[in-house]
Structure formats: structure tokens, C-alpha cells
mmCIF file with all atom_site columns, C-alpha atoms in Angstrom:
data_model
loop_
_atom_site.group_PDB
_atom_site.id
_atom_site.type_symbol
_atom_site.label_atom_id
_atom_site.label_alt_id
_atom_site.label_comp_id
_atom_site.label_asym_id
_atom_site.label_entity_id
_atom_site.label_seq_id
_atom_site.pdbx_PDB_ins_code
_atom_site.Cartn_x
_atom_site.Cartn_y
_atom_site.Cartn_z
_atom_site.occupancy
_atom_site.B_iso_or_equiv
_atom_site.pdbx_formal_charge
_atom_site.auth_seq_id
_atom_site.auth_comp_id
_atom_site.auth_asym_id
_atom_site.auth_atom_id
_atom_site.pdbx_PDB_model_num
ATOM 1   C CA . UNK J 1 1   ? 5.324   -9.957  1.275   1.00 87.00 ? 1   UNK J CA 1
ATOM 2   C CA . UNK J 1 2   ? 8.048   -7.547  0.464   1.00 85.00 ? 2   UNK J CA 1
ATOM 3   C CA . UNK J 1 3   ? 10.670  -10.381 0.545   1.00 88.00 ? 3   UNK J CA 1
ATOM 4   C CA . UNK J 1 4   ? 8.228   -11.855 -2.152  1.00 91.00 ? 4   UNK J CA 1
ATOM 5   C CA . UNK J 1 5   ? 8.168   -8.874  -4.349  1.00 91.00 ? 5   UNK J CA 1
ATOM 6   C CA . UNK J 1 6   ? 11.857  -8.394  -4.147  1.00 88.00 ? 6   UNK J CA 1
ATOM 7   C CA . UNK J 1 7   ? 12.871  -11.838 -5.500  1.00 91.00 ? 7   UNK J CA 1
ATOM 8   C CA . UNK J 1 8   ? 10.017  -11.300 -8.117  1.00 90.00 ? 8   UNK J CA 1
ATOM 9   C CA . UNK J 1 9   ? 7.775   -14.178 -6.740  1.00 91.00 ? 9   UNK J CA 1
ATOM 10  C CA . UNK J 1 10  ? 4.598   -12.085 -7.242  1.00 91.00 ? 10  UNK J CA 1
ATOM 11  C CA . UNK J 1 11  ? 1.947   -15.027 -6.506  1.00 92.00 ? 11  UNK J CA 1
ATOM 12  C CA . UNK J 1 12  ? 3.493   -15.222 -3.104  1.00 95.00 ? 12  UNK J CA 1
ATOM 13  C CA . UNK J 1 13  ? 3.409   -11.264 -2.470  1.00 94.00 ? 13  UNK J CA 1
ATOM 14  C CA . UNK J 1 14  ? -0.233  -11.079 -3.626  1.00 95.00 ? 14  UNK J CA 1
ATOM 15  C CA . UNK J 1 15  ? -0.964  -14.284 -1.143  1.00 96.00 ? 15  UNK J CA 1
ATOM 16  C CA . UNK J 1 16  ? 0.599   -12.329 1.668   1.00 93.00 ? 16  UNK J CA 1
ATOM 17  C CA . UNK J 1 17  ? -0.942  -8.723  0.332   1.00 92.00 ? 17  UNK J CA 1
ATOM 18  C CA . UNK J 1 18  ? -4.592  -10.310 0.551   1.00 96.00 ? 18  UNK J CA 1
ATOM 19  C CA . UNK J 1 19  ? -3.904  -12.212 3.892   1.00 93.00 ? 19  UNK J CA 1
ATOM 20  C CA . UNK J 1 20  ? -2.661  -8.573  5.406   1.00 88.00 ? 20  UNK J CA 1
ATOM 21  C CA . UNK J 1 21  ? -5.832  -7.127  3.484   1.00 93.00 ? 21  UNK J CA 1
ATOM 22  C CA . UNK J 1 22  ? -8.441  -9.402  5.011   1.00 93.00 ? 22  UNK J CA 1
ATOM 23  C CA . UNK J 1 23  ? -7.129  -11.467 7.886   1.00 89.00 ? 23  UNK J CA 1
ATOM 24  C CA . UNK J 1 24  ? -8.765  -9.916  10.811  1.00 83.00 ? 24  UNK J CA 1
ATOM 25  C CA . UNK J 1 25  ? -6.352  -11.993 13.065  1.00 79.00 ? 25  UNK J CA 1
ATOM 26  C CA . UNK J 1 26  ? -3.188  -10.270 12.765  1.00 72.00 ? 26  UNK J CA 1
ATOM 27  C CA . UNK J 1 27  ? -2.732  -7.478  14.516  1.00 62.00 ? 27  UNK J CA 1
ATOM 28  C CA . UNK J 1 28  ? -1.206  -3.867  13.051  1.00 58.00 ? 28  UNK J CA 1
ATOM 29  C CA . UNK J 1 29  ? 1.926   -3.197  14.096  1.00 57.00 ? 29  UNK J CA 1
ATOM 30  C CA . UNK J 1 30  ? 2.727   0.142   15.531  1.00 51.00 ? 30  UNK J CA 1
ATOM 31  C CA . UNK J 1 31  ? 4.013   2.764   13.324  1.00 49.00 ? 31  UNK J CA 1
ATOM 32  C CA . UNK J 1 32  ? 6.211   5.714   15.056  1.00 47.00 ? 32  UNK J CA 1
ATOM 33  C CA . UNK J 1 33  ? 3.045   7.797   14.357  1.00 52.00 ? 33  UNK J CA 1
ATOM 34  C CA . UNK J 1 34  ? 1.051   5.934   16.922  1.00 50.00 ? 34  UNK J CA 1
ATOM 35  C CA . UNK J 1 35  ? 3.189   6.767   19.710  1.00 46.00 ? 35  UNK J CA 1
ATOM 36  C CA . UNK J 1 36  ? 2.055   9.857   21.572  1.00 48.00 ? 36  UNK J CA 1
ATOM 37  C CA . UNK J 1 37  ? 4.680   12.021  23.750  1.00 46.00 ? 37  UNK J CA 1
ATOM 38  C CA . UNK J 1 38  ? 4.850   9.662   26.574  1.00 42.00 ? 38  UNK J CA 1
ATOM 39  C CA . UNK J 1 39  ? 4.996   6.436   24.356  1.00 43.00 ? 39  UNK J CA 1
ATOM 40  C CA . UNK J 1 40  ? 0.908   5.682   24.455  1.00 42.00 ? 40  UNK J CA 1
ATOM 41  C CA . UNK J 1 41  ? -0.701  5.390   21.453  1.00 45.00 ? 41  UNK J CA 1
ATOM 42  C CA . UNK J 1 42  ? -1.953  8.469   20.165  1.00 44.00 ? 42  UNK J CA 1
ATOM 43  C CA . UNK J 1 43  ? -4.746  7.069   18.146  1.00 47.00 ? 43  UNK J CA 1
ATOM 44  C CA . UNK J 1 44  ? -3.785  7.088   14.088  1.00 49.00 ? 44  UNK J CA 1
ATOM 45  C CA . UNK J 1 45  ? -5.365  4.459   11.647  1.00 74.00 ? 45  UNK J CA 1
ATOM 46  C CA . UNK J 1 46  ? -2.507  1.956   11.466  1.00 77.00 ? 46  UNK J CA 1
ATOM 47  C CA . UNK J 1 47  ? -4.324  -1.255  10.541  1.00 82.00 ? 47  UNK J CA 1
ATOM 48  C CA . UNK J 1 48  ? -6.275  1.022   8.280   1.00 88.00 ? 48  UNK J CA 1
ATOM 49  C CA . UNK J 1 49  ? -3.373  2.390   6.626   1.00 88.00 ? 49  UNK J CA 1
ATOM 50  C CA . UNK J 1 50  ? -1.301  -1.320  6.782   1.00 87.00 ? 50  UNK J CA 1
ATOM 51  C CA . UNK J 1 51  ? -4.855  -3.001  5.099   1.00 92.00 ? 51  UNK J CA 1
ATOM 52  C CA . UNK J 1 52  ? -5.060  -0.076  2.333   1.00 96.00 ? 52  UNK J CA 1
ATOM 53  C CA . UNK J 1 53  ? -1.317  -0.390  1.721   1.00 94.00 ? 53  UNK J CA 1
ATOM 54  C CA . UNK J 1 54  ? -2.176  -3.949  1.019   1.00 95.00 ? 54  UNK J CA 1
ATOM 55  C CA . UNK J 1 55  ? -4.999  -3.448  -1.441  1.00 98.00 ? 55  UNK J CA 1
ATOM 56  C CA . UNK J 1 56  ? -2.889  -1.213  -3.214  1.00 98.00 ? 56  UNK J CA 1
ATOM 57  C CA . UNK J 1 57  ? 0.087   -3.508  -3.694  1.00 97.00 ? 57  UNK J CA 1
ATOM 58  C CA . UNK J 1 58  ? -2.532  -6.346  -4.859  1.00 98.00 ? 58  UNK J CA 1
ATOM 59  C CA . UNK J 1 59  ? -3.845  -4.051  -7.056  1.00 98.00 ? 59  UNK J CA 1
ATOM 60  C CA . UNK J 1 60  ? -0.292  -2.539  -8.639  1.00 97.00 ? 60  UNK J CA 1
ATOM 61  C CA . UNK J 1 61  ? 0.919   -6.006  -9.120  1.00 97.00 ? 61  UNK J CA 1
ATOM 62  C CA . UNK J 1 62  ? -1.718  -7.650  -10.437 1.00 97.00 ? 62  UNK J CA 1
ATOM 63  C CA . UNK J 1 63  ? -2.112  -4.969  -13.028 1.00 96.00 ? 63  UNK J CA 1
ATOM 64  C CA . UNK J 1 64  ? 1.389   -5.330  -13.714 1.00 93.00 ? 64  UNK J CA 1
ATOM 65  C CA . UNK J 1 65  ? 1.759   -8.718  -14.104 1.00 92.00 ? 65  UNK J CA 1
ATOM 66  C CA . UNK J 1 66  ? -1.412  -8.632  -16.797 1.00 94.00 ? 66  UNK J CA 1
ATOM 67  C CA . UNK J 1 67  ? -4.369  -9.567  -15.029 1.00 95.00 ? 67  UNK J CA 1
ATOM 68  C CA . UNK J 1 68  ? -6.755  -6.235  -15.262 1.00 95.00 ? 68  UNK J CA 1
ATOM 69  C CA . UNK J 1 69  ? -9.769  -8.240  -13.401 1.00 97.00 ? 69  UNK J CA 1
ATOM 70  C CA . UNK J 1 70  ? -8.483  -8.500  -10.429 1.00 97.00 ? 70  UNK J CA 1
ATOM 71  C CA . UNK J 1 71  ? -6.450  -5.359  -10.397 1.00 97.00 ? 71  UNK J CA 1
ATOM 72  C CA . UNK J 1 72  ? -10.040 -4.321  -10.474 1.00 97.00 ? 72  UNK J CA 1
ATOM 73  C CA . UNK J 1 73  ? -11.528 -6.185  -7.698  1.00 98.00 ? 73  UNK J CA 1
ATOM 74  C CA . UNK J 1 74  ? -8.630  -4.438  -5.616  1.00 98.00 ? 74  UNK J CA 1
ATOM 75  C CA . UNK J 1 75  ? -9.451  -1.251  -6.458  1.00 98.00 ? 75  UNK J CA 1
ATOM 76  C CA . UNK J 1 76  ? -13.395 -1.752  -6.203  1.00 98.00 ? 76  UNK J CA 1
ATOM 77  C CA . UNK J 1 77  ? -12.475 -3.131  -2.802  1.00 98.00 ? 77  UNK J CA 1
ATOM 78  C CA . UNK J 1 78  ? -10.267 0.156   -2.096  1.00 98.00 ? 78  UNK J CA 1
ATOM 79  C CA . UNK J 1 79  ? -13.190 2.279   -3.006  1.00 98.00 ? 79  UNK J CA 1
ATOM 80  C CA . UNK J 1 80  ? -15.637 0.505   -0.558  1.00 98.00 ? 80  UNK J CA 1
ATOM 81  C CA . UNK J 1 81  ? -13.262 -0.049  2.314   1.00 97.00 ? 81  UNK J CA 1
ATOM 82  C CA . UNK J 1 82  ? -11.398 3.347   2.126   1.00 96.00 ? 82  UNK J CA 1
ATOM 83  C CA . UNK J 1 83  ? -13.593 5.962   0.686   1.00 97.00 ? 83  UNK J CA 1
ATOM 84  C CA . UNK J 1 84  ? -12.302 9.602   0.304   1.00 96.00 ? 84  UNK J CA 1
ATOM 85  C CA . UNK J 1 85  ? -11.757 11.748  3.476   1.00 94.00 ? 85  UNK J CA 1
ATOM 86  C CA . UNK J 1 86  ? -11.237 8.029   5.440   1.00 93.00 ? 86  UNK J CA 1
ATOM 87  C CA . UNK J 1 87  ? -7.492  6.746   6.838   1.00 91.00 ? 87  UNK J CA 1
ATOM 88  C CA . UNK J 1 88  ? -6.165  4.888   4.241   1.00 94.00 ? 88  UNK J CA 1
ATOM 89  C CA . UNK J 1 89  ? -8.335  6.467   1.333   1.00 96.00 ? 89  UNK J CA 1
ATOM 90  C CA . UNK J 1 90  ? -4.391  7.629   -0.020  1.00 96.00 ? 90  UNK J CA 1
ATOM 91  C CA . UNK J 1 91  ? -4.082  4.527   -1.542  1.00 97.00 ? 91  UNK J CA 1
ATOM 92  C CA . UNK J 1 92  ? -7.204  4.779   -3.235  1.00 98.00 ? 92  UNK J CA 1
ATOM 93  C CA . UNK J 1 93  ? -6.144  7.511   -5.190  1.00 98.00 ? 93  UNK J CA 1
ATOM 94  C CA . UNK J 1 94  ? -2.951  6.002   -5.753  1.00 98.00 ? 94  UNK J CA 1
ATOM 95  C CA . UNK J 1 95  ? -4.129  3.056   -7.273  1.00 98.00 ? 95  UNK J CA 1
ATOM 96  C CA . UNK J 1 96  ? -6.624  4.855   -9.458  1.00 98.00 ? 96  UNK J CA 1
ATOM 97  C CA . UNK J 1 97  ? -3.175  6.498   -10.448 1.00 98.00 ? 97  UNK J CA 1
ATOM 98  C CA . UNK J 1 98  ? -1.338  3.472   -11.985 1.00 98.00 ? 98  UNK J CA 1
ATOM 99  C CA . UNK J 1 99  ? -4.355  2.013   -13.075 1.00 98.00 ? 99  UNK J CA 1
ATOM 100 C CA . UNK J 1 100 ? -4.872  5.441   -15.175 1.00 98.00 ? 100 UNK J CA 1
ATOM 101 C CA . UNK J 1 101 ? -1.160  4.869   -16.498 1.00 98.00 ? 101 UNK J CA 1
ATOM 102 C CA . UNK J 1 102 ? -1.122  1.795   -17.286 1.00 97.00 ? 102 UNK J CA 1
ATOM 103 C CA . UNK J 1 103 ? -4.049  2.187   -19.349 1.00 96.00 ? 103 UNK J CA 1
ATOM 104 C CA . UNK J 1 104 ? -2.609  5.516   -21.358 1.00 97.00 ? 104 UNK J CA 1
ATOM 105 C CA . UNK J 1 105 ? 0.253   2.331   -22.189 1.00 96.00 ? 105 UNK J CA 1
ATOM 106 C CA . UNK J 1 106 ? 2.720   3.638   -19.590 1.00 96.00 ? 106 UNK J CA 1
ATOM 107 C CA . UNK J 1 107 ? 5.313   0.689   -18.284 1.00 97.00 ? 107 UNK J CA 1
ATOM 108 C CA . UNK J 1 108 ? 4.560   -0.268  -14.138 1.00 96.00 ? 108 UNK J CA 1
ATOM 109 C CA . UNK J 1 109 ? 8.122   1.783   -13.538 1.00 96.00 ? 109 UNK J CA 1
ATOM 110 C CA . UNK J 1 110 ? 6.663   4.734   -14.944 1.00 97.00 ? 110 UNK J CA 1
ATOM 111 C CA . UNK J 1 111 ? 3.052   4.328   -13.702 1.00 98.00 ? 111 UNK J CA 1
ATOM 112 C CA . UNK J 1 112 ? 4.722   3.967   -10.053 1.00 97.00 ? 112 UNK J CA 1
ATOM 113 C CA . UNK J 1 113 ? 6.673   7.371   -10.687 1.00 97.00 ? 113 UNK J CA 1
ATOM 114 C CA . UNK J 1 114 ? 3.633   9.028   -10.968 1.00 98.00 ? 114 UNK J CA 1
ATOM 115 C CA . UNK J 1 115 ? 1.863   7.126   -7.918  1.00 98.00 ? 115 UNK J CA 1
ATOM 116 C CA . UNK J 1 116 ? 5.644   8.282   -6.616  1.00 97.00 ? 116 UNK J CA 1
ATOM 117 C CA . UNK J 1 117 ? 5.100   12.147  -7.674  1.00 97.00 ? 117 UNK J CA 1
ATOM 118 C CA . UNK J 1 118 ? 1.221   11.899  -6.448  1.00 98.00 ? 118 UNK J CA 1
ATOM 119 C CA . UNK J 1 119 ? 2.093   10.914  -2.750  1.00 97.00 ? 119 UNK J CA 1
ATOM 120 C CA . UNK J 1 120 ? 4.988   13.354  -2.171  1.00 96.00 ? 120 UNK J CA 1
ATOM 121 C CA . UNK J 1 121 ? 3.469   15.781  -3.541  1.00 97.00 ? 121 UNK J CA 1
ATOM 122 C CA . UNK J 1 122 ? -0.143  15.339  -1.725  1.00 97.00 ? 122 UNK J CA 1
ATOM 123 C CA . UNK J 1 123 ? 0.490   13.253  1.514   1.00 94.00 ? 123 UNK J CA 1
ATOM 124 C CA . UNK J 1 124 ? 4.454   13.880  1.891   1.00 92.00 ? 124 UNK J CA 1
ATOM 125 C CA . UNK J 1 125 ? 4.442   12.014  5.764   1.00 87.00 ? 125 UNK J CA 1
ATOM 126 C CA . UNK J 1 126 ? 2.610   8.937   4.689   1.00 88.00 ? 126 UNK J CA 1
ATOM 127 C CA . UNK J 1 127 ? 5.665   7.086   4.735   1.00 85.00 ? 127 UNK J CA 1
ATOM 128 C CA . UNK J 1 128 ? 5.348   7.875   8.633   1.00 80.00 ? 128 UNK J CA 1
ATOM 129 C CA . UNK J 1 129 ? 2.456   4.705   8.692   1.00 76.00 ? 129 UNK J CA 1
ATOM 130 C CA . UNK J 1 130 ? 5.460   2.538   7.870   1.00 71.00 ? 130 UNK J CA 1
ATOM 131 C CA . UNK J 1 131 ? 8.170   3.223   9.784   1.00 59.00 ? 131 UNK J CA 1
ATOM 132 C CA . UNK J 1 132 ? 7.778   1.100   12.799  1.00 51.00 ? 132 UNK J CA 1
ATOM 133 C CA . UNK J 1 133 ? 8.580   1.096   16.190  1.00 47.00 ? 133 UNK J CA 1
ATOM 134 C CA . UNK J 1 134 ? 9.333   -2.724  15.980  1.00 50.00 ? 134 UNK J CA 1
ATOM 135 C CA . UNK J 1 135 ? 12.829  -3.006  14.236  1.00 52.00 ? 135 UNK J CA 1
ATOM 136 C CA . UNK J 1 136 ? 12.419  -6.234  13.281  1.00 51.00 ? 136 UNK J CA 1
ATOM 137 C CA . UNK J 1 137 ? 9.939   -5.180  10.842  1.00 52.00 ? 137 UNK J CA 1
ATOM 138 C CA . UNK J 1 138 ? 10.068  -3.962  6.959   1.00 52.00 ? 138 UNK J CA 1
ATOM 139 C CA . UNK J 1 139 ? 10.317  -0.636  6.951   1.00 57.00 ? 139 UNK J CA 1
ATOM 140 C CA . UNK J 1 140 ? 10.031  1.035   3.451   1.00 62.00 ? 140 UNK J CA 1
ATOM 141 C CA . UNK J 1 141 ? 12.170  4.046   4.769   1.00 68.00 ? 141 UNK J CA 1
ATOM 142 C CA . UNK J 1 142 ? 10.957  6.800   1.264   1.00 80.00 ? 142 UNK J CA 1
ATOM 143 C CA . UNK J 1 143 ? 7.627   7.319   -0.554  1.00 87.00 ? 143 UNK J CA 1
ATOM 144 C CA . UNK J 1 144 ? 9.417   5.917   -3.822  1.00 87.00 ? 144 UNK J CA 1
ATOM 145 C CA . UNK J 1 145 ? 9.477   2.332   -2.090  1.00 87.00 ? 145 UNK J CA 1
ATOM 146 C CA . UNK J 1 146 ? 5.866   2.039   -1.405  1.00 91.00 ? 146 UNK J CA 1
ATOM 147 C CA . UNK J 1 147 ? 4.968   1.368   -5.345  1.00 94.00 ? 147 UNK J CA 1
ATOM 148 C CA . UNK J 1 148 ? 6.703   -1.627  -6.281  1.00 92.00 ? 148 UNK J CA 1
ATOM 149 C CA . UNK J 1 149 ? 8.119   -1.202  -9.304  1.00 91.00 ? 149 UNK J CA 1
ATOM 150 C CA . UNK J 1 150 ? 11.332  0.664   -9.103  1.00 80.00 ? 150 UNK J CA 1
#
């Protein structure tokens, strides 16, 4: 999906956002906070966190590419699936965020610099969820990668 949204094919990214969203056949993949001290899994909401994430980036992109409904389907989705005080419920807020922005006629760069300024500010590790133990996999490496629109 992140492949997708770096060479701007955004149809594709939102395919691959909803299939990580909803397809209860993949499995998450281990994020460095799910290893305990002895390498067992210590427990954390990864797939909650990875299927949030997801919800998020359908929502962000789909609001900035112009299409408001289903920016809002995402988000109603977010609310339901990943209510406050739940794993995951961080990109709830975030996405209420940008949508806020983008409504007060902020640009998706600047709406994501406030989702940006939101999550360092209030959940500084959550860029923990995504660095995985599995090399081979995207990490996003800084909090200012997870919105994307740099």
C-alpha cells in the first residue's frame, strides 16, 4: 500500500488500506513492541493498531483526493471499531484531526502536520507499532511518515 501511495496511485493504496482494514485472513505482523524480554510476545494490539492505521490512511486519502463520503465512512468505521481508551483508538483522533483541517480549508500537507504535531505530542512511541521485527517489511521509521502527505 505504501509503494502505492508513494508513486501517487491512490486507488491502489486505498484497495490495499481496506483489504488490511477488513481482511480477517492476513495475519499482523509483529512489531518490536510485541516482543517481550525473552523474544515471546508480550501481548500489545498489533493487528489492532495495523487495522486502525489502515482506516486512517483510507480516510486521509480519500479526503484528500476529494471524496468527503467515504472519508466519512472511514472515520464512522474508526469510531465503531476503535473507540476511545481502546488500542488503536490514536488514529481515531487523528483522523478527526485532518478531517477538522481540511474542513477549516487547510491543504492535506498541512492537515497531516497537525495529525504530525497531535501524535508526537500525545502518543510519542506509536511509531513503535510499526517498526517490525520482519525486515522485509515497510517500516515508517518517524511519526511524520505515518500521515501521507509530506
Amino acid at each position: 500500500a505504501q509503494r502505492a501511495v508513494t508513486e501517487g496511485n491512490l486507488a491502489v493504496a486505498i484497495e490495499y488500506y481496506d483489504r488490511a482494514a477488513h481482511d480477517e485472513s492476513l495475519h499482523s505482523s509483529l512489531s518490536i513492541l510485541d516482543m517481550g524480554p525473552q523474544g515471546a510476545s508480550s501481548g500489545t494490539s498489533t493487528e489492532d493498531y495495523q487495522r486502525s492505521f489502515a482506516l486512517f490512511r483510507i480516510a486521509v486519502l480519500q479526503l484528500g483526493w476529494g471524496n468527503p463520503q467515504a472519508a466519512t465512512d472511514a472515520i464512522s468505521e474508526l469510531e465503531q471499531r476503535f473507540p476511545e481508551n481502546t488500542p488503536g483508538n490514536e488514529f481515531t483522533q487523528a483522523a478527526h484531526i485532518f478531517e477538522t483541517r481540511m474542513a477549516e480549508g487547510t491543504s492535506p500537507p498541512e492537515a497531516c502536520q497537525a495529525v504530525q504535531s497531535f501524535l508526537e505530542t500525545s502518543y510519542p512511541t506509536i511509531i513503535d507499532h510499526f517498526t517490525y521485527v520482519d525486515s522485509s517489511l515497510y517500516t515508517y521509521g518517524s511519526i511524520d511518515r505515518l500521515c501521507p502527505f509530506p
